[in-house]
mmCIF file of C-alpha atoms in Angstrom:
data_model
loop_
_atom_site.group_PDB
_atom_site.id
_atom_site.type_symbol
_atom_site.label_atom_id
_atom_site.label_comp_id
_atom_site.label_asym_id
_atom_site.label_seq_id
_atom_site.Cartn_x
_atom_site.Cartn_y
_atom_site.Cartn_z
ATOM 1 C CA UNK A 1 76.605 19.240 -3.528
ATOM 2 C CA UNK A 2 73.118 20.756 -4.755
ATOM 3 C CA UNK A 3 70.300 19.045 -5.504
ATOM 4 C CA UNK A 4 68.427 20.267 -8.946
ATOM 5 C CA UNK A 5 65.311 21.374 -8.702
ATOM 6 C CA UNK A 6 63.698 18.888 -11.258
ATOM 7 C CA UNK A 7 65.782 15.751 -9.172
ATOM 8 C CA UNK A 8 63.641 16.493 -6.376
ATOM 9 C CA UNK A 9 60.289 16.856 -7.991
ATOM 10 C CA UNK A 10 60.732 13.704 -9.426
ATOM 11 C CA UNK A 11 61.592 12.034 -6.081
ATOM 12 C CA UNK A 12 58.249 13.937 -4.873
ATOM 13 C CA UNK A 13 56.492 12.659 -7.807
ATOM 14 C CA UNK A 14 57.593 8.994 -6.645
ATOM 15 C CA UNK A 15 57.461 9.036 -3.214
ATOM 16 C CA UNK A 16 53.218 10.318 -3.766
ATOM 17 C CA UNK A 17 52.656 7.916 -6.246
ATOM 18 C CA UNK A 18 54.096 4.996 -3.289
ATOM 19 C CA UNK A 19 51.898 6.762 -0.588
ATOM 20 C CA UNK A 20 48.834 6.376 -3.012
ATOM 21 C CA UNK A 21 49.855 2.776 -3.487
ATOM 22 C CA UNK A 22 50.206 2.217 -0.129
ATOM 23 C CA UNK A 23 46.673 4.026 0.514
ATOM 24 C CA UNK A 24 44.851 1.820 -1.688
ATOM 25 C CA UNK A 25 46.497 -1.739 -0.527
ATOM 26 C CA UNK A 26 45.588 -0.927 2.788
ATOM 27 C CA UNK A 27 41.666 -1.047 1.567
ATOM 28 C CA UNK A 28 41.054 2.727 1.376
ATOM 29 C CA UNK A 29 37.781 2.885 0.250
ATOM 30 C CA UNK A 30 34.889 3.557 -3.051
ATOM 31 C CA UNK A 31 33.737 7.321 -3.861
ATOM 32 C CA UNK A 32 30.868 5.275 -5.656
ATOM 33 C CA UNK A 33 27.655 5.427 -4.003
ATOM 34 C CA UNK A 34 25.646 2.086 -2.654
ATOM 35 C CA UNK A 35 23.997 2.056 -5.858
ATOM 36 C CA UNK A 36 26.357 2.355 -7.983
ATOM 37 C CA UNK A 37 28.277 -0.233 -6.809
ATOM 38 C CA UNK A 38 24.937 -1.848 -6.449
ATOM 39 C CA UNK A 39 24.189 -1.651 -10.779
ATOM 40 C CA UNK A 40 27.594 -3.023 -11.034
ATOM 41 C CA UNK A 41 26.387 -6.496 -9.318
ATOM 42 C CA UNK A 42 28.388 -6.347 -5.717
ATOM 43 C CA UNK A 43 27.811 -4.736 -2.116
ATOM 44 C CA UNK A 44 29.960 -4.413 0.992
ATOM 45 C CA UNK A 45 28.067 -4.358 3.792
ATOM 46 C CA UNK A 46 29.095 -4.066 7.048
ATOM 47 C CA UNK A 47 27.962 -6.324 9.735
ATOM 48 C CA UNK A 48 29.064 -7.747 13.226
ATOM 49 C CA UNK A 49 31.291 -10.937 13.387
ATOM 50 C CA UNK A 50 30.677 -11.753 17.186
ATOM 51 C CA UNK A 51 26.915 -11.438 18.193
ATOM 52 C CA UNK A 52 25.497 -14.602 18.015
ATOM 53 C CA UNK A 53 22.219 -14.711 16.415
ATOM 54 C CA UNK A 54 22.833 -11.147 15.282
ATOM 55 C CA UNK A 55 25.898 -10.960 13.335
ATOM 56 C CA UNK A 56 28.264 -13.691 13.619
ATOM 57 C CA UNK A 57 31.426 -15.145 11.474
ATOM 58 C CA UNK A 58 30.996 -19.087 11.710
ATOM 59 C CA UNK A 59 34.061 -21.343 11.821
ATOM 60 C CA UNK A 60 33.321 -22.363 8.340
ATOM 61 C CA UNK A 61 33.957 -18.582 7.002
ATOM 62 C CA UNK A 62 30.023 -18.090 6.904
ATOM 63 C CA UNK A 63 27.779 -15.539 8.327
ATOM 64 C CA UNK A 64 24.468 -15.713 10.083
ATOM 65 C CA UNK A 65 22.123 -14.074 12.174
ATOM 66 C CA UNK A 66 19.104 -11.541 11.977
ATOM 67 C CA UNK A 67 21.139 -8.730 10.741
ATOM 68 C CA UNK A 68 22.790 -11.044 8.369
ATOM 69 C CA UNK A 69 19.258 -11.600 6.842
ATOM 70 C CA UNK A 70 18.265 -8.289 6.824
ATOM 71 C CA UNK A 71 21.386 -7.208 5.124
ATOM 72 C CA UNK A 72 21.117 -10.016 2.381
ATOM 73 C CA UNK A 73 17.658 -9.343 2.177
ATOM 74 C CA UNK A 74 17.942 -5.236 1.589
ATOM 75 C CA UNK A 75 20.890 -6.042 -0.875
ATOM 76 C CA UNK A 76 18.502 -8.665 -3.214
ATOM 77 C CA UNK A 77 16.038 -6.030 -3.231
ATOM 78 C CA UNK A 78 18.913 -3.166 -4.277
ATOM 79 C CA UNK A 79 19.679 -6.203 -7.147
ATOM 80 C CA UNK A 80 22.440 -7.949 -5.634
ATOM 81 C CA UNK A 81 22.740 -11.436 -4.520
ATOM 82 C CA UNK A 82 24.322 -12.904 -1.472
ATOM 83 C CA UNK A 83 27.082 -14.628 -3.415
ATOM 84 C CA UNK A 84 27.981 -11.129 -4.347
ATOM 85 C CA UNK A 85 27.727 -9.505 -0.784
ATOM 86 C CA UNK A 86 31.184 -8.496 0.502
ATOM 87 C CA UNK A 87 30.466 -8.726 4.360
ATOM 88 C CA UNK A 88 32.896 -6.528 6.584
ATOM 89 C CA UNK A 89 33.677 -6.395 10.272
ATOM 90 C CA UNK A 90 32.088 -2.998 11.366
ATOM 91 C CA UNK A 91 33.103 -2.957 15.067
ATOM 92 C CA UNK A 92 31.046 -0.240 17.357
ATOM 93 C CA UNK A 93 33.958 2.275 17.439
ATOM 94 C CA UNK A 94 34.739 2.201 13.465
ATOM 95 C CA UNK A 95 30.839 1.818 12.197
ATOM 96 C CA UNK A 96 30.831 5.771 11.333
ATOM 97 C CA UNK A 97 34.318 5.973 9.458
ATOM 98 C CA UNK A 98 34.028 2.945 7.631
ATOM 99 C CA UNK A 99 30.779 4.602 6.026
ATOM 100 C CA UNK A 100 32.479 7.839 5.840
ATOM 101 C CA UNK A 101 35.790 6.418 3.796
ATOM 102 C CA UNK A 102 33.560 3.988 1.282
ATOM 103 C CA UNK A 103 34.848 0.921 2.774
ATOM 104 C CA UNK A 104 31.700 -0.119 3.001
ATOM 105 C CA UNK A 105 28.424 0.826 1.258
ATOM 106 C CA UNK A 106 26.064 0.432 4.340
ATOM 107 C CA UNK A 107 25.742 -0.764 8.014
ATOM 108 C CA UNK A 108 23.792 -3.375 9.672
ATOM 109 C CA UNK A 109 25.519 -3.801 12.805
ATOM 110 C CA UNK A 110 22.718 -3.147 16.057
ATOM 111 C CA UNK A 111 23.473 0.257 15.124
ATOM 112 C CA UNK A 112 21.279 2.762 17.525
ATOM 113 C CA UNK A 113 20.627 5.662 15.629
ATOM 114 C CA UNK A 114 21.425 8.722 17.557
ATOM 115 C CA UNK A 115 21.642 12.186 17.182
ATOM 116 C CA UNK A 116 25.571 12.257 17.352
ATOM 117 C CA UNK A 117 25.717 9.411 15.217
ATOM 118 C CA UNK A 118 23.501 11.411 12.616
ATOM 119 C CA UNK A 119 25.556 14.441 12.720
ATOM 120 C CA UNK A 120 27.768 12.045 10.414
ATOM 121 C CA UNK A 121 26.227 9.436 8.906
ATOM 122 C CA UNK A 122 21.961 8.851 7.596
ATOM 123 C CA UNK A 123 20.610 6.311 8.458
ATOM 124 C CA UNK A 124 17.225 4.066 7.239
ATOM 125 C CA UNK A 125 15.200 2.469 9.317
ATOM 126 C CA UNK A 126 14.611 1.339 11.878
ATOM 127 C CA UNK A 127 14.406 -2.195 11.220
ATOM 128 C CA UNK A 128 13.943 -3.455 14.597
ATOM 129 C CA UNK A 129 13.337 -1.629 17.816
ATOM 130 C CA UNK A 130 15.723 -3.225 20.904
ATOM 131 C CA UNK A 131 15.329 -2.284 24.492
ATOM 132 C CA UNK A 132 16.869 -3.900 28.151
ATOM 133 C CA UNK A 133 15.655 -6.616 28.719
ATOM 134 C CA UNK A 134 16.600 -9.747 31.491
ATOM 135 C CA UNK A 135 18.119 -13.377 30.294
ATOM 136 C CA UNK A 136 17.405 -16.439 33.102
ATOM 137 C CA UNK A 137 17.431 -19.754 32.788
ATOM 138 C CA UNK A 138 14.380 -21.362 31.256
ATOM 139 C CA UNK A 139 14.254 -22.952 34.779
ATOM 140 C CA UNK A 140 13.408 -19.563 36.525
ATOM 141 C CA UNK A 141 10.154 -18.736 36.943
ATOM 142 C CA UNK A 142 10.710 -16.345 39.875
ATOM 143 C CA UNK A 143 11.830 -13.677 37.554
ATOM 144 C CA UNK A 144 9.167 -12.619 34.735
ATOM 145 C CA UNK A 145 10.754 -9.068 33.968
ATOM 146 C CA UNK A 146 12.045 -6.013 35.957
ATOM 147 C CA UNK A 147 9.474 -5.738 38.379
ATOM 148 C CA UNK A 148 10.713 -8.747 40.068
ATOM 149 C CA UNK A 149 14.715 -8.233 40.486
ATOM 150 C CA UNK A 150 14.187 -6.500 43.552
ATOM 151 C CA UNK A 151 16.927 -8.552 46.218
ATOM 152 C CA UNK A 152 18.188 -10.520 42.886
ATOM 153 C CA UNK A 153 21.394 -10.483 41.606
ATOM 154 C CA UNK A 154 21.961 -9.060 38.121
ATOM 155 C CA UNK A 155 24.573 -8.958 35.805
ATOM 156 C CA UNK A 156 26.238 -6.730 33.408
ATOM 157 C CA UNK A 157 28.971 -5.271 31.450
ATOM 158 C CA UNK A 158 31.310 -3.372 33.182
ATOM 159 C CA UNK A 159 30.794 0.200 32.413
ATOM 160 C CA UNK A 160 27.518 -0.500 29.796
ATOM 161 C CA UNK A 161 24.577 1.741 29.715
ATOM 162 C CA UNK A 162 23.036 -1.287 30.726
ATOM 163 C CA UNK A 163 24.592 -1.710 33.767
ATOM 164 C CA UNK A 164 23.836 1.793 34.521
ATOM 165 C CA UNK A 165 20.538 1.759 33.918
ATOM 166 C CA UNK A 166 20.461 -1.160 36.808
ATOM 167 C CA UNK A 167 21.879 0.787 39.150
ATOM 168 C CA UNK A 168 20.161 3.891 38.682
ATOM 169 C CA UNK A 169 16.851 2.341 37.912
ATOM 170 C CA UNK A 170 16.860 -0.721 40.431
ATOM 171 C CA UNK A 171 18.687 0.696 43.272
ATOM 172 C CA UNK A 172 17.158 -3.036 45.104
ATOM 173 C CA UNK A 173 19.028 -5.295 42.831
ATOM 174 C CA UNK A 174 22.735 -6.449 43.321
ATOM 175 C CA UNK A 175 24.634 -5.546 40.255
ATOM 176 C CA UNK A 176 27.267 -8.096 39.121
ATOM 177 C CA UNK A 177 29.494 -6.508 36.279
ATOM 178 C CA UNK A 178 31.902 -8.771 34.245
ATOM 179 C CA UNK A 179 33.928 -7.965 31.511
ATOM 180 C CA UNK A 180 32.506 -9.871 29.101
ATOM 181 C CA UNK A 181 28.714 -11.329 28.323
ATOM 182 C CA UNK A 182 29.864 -14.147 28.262
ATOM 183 C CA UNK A 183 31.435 -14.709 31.769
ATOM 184 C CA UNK A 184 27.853 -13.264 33.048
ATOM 185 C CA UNK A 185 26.754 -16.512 31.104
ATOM 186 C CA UNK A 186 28.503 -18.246 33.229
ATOM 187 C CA UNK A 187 27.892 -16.944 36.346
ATOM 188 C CA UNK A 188 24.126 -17.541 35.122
ATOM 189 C CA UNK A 189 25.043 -21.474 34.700
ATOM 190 C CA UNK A 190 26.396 -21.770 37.697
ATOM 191 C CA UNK A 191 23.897 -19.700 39.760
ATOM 192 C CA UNK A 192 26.192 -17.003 40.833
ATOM 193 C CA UNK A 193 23.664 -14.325 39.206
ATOM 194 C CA UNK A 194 19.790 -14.775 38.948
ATOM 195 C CA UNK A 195 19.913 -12.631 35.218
ATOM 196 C CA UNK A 196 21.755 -11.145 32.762
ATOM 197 C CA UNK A 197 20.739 -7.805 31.366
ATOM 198 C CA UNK A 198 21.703 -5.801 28.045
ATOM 199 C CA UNK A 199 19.415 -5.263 24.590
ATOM 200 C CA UNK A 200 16.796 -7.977 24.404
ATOM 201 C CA UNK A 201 17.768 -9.116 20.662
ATOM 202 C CA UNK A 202 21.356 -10.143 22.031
ATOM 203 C CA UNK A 203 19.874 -11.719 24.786
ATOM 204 C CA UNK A 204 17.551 -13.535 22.829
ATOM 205 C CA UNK A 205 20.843 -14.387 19.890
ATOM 206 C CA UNK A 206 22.997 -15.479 23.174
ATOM 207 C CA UNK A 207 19.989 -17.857 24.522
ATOM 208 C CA UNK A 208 19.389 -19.397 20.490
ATOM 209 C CA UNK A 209 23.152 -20.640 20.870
ATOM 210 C CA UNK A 210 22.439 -23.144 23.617
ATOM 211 C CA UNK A 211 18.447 -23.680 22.949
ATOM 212 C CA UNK A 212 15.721 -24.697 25.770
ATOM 213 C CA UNK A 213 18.544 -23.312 28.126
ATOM 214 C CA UNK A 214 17.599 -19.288 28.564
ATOM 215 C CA UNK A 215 14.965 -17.595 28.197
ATOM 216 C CA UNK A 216 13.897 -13.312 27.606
ATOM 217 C CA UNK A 217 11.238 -12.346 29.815
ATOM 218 C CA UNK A 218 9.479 -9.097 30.776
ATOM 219 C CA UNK A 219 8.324 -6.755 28.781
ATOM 220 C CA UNK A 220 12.224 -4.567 27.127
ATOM 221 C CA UNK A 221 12.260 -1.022 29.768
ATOM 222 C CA UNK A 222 14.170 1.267 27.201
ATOM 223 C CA UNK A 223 14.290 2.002 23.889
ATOM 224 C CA UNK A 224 17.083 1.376 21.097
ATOM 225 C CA UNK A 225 16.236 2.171 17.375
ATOM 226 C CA UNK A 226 18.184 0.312 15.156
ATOM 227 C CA UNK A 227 18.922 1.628 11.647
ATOM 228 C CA UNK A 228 20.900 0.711 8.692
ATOM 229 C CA UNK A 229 23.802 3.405 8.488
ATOM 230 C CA UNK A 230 25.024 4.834 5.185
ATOM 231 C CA UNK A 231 26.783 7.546 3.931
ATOM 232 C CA UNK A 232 25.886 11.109 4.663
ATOM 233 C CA UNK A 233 23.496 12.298 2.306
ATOM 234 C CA UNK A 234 22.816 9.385 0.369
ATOM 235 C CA UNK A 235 19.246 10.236 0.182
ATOM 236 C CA UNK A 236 18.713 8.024 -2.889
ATOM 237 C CA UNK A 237 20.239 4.661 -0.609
ATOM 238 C CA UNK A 238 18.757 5.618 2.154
ATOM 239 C CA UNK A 239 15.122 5.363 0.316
ATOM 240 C CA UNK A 240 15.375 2.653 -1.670
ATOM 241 C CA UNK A 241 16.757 0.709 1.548
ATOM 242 C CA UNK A 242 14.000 1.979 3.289
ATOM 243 C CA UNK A 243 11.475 0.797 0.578
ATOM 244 C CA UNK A 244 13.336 -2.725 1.164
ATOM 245 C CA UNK A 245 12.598 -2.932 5.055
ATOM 246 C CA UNK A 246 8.850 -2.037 4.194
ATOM 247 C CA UNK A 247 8.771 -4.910 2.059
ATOM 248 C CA UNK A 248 10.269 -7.294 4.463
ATOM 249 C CA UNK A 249 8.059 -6.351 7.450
ATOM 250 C CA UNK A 250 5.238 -6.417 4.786
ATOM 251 C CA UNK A 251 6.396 -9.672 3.126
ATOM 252 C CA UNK A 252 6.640 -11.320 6.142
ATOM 253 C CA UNK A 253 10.043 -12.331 5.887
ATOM 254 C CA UNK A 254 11.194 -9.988 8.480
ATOM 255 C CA UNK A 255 9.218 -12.595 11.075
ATOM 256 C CA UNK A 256 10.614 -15.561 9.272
ATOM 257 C CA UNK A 257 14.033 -13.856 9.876
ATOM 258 C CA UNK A 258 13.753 -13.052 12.999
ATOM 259 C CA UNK A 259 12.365 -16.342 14.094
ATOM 260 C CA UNK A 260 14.496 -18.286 12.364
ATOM 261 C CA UNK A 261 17.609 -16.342 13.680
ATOM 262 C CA UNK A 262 17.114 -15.952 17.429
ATOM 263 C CA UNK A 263 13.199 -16.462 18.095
ATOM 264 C CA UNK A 264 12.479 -19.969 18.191
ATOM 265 C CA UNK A 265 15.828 -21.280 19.828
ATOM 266 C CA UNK A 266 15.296 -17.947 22.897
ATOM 267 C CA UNK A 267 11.845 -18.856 23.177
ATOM 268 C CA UNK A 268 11.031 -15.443 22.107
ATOM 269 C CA UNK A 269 8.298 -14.477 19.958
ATOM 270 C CA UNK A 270 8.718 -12.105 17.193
ATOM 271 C CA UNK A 271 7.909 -8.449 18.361
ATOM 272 C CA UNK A 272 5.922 -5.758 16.715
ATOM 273 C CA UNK A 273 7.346 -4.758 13.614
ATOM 274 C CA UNK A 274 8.816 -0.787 13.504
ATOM 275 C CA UNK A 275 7.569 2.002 11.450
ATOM 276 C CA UNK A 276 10.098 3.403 8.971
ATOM 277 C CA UNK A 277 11.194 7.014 9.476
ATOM 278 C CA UNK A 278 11.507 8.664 6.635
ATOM 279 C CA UNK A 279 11.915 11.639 7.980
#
């Protein structure tokens, strides 16, 4: 039995139109620009949901942390306020394609900019400049920064730059690697390790969850730019965000957010601000 021609571009028809559907309920994303959606009274920014003092999801369905208040801070400035923010999980591995397929309109996630990264996404920025630094207890005095882990026992993600940097750097230090930050947290409480070790900020948003606990010391030994990420040549976004994190820093609410995130519970004072690049 034959099939006419027009039957089965009508079945075609159907089965795209489902597919499209389907696309769409499964939160495909905007070909609208930041702005746009910005003049139209909502954002949706990406963010993390598990750094404390960073980016965090409370239990209450909330959101706080440093990037949290930059975020709300570069969307009020874009004309859009934080009952209107749409805040999305933007895990490490999906930061880029979430930009790329307008799930989101930008990133603020501890997002390094790189030059791989940039071969698909712009970024503005930076709005704060991380680098390794060492977590002890507030108790420990021995260790003041790098220059005295020598015989000490660190620890570290498994497989982290981090970590590398330990044991390429500080071939005299005993590198413990967990799994998780927070089992080197524990091995910190119970004196298994002397520090932990990974970008100073999420030291510093790890110590403002227990306060007068940890402490950051030393001075951070490399160098992590982070940058808001948005969609590849979005020049217009990209400057009018950029224009927003020179007001902060300016403003002075870029040290009350910072403070008031991580700083005064880590015991951390607020570091030199960053210099845009607009390149």
């Amino acid at each position: 039995m034959r099939i006419n021609r027009a039957f089965r571009l009508a079945v075609g028809a159907v089965a795209v139109a489902v597919t499209a559907a389907t696309t769409a309920a499964c939160g495909g994303g905007s070909d609208k620009t930041a702005l746009e959606n910005a003049q139209e009274g909502e954002l949706t920014i990406g963010i993390k949901y598990d750094q404390p003092g960073l980016g965090l999801r409370n239990t209450d369905g909330t959101y706080s942390g440093f990037d949290v208040e930059v975020a709300k801070y570069v969307a009020s400035k874009l004309g859009v306020q934080p009952d209107a923010i749409t805040f999305k999980e933007a895990p490490s591995a999906q930061r880029e394609t979430l930009i790329e397929n307008g799930q989101v309109d930008f990133v603020v996630a501890t997002y390094s900019i790189t030059d791989a990264r940039k071969e698909k996404v712009d970024f503005a920025g930076p709005y704060y400049v991380a680098g390794q630094s060492l977590l002890v207890r507030a108790d420990n005095n021995e260790i003041t920064g790098p220059e005295s882990i020598a015989g000490k026992t660190v620890c570290s993600v498994t497989g982290s730059t981090p970590a590398q940097n330990i044991q390429k750097k500080f071939p005299d230090t005993q590198l413990q690697t967990y799994d998780t930050y927070s089992l080197c947290l524990e091995g910190l409480n119970s004196g298994a390790v002397a520090a932990m070790t990974t970008d100073d900020i999420i030291l510093a948003g790890y110590a403002s969850q227990a306060p007068g606990k940890y402490k950051v010391v030393g001075e951070k030994f490399t160098t992590e730019n982070y940058g808001i990420g948005v969609k590849k040549g979005d020049q217009e976004t990209r400057d009018k965000i950029n224009d927003a994190i020179e007001e902060m820093i300016s403003s002075g609410a870029w040290d009350t957010a910072f403070q008031e995130s991580v700083g005064k519970a880590a015991s951390y004072e607020t570091p030199e601000a960053p210099q845009v690049d607009r390149y």
